[in-house]
Coordinates of C-alpha atoms in Angstrom, one line a residue:
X14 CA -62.5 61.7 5.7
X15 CA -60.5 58.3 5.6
X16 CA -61.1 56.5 9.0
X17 CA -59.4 53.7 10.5
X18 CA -61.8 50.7 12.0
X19 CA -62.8 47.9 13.8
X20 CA -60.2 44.6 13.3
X21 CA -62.9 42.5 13.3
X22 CA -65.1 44.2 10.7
X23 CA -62.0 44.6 8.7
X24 CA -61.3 41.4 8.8
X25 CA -65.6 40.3 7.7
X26 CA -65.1 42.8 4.7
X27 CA -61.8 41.9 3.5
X28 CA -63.2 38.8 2.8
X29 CA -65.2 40.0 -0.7
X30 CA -62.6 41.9 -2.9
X31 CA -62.8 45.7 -2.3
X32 CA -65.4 45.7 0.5
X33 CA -62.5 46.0 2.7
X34 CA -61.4 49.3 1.1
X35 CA -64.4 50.8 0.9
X36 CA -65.3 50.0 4.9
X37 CA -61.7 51.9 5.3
X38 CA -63.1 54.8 3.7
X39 CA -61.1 54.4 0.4
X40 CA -64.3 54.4 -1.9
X41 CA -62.3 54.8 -5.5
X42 CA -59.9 52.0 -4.7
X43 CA -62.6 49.7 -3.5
X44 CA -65.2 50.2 -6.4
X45 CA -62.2 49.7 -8.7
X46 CA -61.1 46.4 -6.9
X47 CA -65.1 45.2 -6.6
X48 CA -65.9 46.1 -10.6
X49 CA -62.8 44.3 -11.6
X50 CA -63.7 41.4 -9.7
X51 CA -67.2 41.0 -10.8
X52 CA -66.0 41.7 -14.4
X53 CA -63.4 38.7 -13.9
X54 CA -66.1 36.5 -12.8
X55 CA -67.9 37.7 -15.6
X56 CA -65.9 37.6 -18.4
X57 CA -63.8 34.3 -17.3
X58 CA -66.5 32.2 -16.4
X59 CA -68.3 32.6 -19.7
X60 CA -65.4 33.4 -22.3
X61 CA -62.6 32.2 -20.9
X62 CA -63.1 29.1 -17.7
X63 CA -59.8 28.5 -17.6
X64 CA -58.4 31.9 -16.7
X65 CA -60.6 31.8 -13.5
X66 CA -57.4 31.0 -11.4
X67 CA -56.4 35.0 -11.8
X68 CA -59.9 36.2 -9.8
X69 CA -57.8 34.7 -6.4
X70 CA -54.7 36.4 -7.3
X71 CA -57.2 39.4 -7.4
X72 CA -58.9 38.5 -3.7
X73 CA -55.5 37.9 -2.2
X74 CA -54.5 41.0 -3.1
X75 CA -58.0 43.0 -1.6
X76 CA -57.8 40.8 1.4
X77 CA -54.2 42.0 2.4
X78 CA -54.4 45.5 1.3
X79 CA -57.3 45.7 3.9
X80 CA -55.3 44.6 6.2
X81 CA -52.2 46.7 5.2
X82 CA -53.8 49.9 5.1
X83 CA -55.5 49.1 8.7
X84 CA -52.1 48.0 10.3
X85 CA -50.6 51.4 9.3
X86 CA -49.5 54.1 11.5
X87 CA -51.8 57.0 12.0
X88 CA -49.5 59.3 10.0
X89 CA -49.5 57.0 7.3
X90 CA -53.2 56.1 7.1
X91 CA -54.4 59.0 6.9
X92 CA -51.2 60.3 4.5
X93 CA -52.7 57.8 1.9
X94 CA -54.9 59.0 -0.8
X95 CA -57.8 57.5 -2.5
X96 CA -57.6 56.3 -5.8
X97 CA -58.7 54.4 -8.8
X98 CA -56.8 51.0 -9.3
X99 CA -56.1 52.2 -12.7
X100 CA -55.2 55.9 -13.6
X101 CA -57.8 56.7 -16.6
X102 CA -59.4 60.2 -16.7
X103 CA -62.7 60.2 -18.0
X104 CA -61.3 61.7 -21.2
X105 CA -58.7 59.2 -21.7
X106 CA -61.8 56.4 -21.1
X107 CA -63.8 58.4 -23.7
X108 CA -61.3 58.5 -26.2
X109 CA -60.4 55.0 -26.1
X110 CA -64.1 53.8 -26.2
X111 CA -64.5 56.1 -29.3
X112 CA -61.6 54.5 -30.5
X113 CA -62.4 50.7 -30.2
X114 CA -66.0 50.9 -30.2
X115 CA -66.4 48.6 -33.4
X116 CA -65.1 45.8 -31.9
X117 CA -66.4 46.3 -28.4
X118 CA -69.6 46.9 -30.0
X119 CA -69.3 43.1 -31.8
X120 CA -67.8 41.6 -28.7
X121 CA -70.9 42.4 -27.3
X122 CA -73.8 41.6 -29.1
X123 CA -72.1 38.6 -30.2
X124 CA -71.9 37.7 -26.2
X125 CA -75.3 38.5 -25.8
X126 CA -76.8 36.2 -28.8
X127 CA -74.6 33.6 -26.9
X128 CA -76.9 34.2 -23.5
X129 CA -80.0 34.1 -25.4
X130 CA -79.2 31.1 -27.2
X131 CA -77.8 29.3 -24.2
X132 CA -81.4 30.2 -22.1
X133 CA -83.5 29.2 -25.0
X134 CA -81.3 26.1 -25.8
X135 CA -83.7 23.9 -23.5
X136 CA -87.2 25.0 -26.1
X137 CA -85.2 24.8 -29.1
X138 CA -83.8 21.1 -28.6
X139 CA -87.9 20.1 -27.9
X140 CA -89.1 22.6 -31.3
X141 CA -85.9 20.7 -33.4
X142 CA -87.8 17.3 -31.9
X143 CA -91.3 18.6 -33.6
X144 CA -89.7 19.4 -36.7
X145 CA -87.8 16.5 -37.0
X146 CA -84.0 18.0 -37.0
X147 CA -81.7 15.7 -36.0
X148 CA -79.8 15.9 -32.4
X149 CA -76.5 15.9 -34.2
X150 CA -77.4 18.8 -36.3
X151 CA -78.8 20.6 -33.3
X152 CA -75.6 19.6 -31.3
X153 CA -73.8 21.1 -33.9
X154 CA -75.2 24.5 -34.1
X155 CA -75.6 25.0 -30.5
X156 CA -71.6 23.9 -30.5
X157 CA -70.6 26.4 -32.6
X158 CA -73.2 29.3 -31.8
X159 CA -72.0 28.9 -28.4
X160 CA -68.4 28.9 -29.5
X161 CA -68.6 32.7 -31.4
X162 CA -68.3 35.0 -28.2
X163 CA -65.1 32.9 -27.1
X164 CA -64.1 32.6 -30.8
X165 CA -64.5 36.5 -31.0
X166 CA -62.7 37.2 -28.1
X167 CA -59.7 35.2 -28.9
X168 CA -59.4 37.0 -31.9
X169 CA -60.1 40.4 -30.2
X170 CA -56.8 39.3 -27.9
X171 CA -54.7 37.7 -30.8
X172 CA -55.5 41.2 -32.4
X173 CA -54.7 43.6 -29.4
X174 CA -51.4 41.3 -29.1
X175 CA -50.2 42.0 -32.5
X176 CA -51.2 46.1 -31.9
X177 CA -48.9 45.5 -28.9
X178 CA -46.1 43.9 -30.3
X179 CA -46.4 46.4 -33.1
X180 CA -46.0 49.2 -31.0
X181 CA -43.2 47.8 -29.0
X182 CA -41.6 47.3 -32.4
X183 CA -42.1 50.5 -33.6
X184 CA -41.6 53.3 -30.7
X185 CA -39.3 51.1 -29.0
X186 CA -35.1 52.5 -29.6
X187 CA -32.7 50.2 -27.7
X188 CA -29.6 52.4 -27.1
X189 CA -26.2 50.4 -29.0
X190 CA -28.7 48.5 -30.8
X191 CA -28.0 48.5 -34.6
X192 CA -31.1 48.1 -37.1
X193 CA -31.2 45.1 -39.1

């Protein structure tokens, strides 16, 4: 049962994206909002920094939701029903993980040589100093080692782009249009 609360612990769990829901009772649509979040902070702050400025667009939106769903009416509060933030049965989730689990699968181990490298960055800069490699050399490979996971998920986008605009190409029939 969805239950309407306090202002003032609304207002303390609003704050961090989908705690809000959830202290509302709408479990699904917190998790979802909370799992996205973290994967945001995730995924931008290694692979991609400068798409960071979505995650607030993401908090703005938990933080008034909250505060939407506990300004409603009684009739409407409790007319509302929980959900997922995105509408994927476990089949359809299946189904597309059997389907792109190649490149998922490189995504991620190449991510986590990344991690490893970056952590034992510090003992192989003092082992290149015992074997005499040079700094630039070592600069160099860390550079582009470090590079792969954002290189590989640039091309994972340029890819799922060109799948799009493919598809949109090919389903697509604009009524009056006439094929070239």
């Amino acid at each position: 049962m969805i239950n309407k609360k306090n202002r003032l612990f609304t207002f303390f769990f609003s704050l961090i994206p989908g705690a809000g829901e959830m202290y509302l009772g709408f479990y699904k649509s917190g998790a979802s909002i909370m799992l996205l979040f973290g994967l945001g902070l995730a995924l931008f702050g290694s692979l991609f920094p400068p798409f960071l400025y979505l995650l607030p667009v993401l908090w703005f939106y938990s933080f008034f939701h909250t505060h939407n769903l506990n300004g409603m009416s009684d009739e409407e509060f409790y007319g509302m029903e929980d959900d997922y933030l995105f509408h994927m049965t476990p089949e359809e989730l299946k189904i597309m993980l059997l389907k792109y689990h190649r490149p998922l699968a490189c995504l991620m181990i190449l991510t986590g040589l990344s991690i490893i490298w970056r952590y034992l960055g510090h003992g192989f800069r003092y082992l290149s100093k015992l074997l005499g490699v040079s700094s630039l050399i070592f600069s160099l490979t860390r550079y582009w080692i470090e590079a792969i996971p954002q290189f590989a998920a640039a091309l994972l986008i340029i890819w799922a782009g060109w799948k799009l605009f493919q598809w949109k190409r090919d389903s697509l029939e604009i009524p009056g249009k006439q094929e070239d």
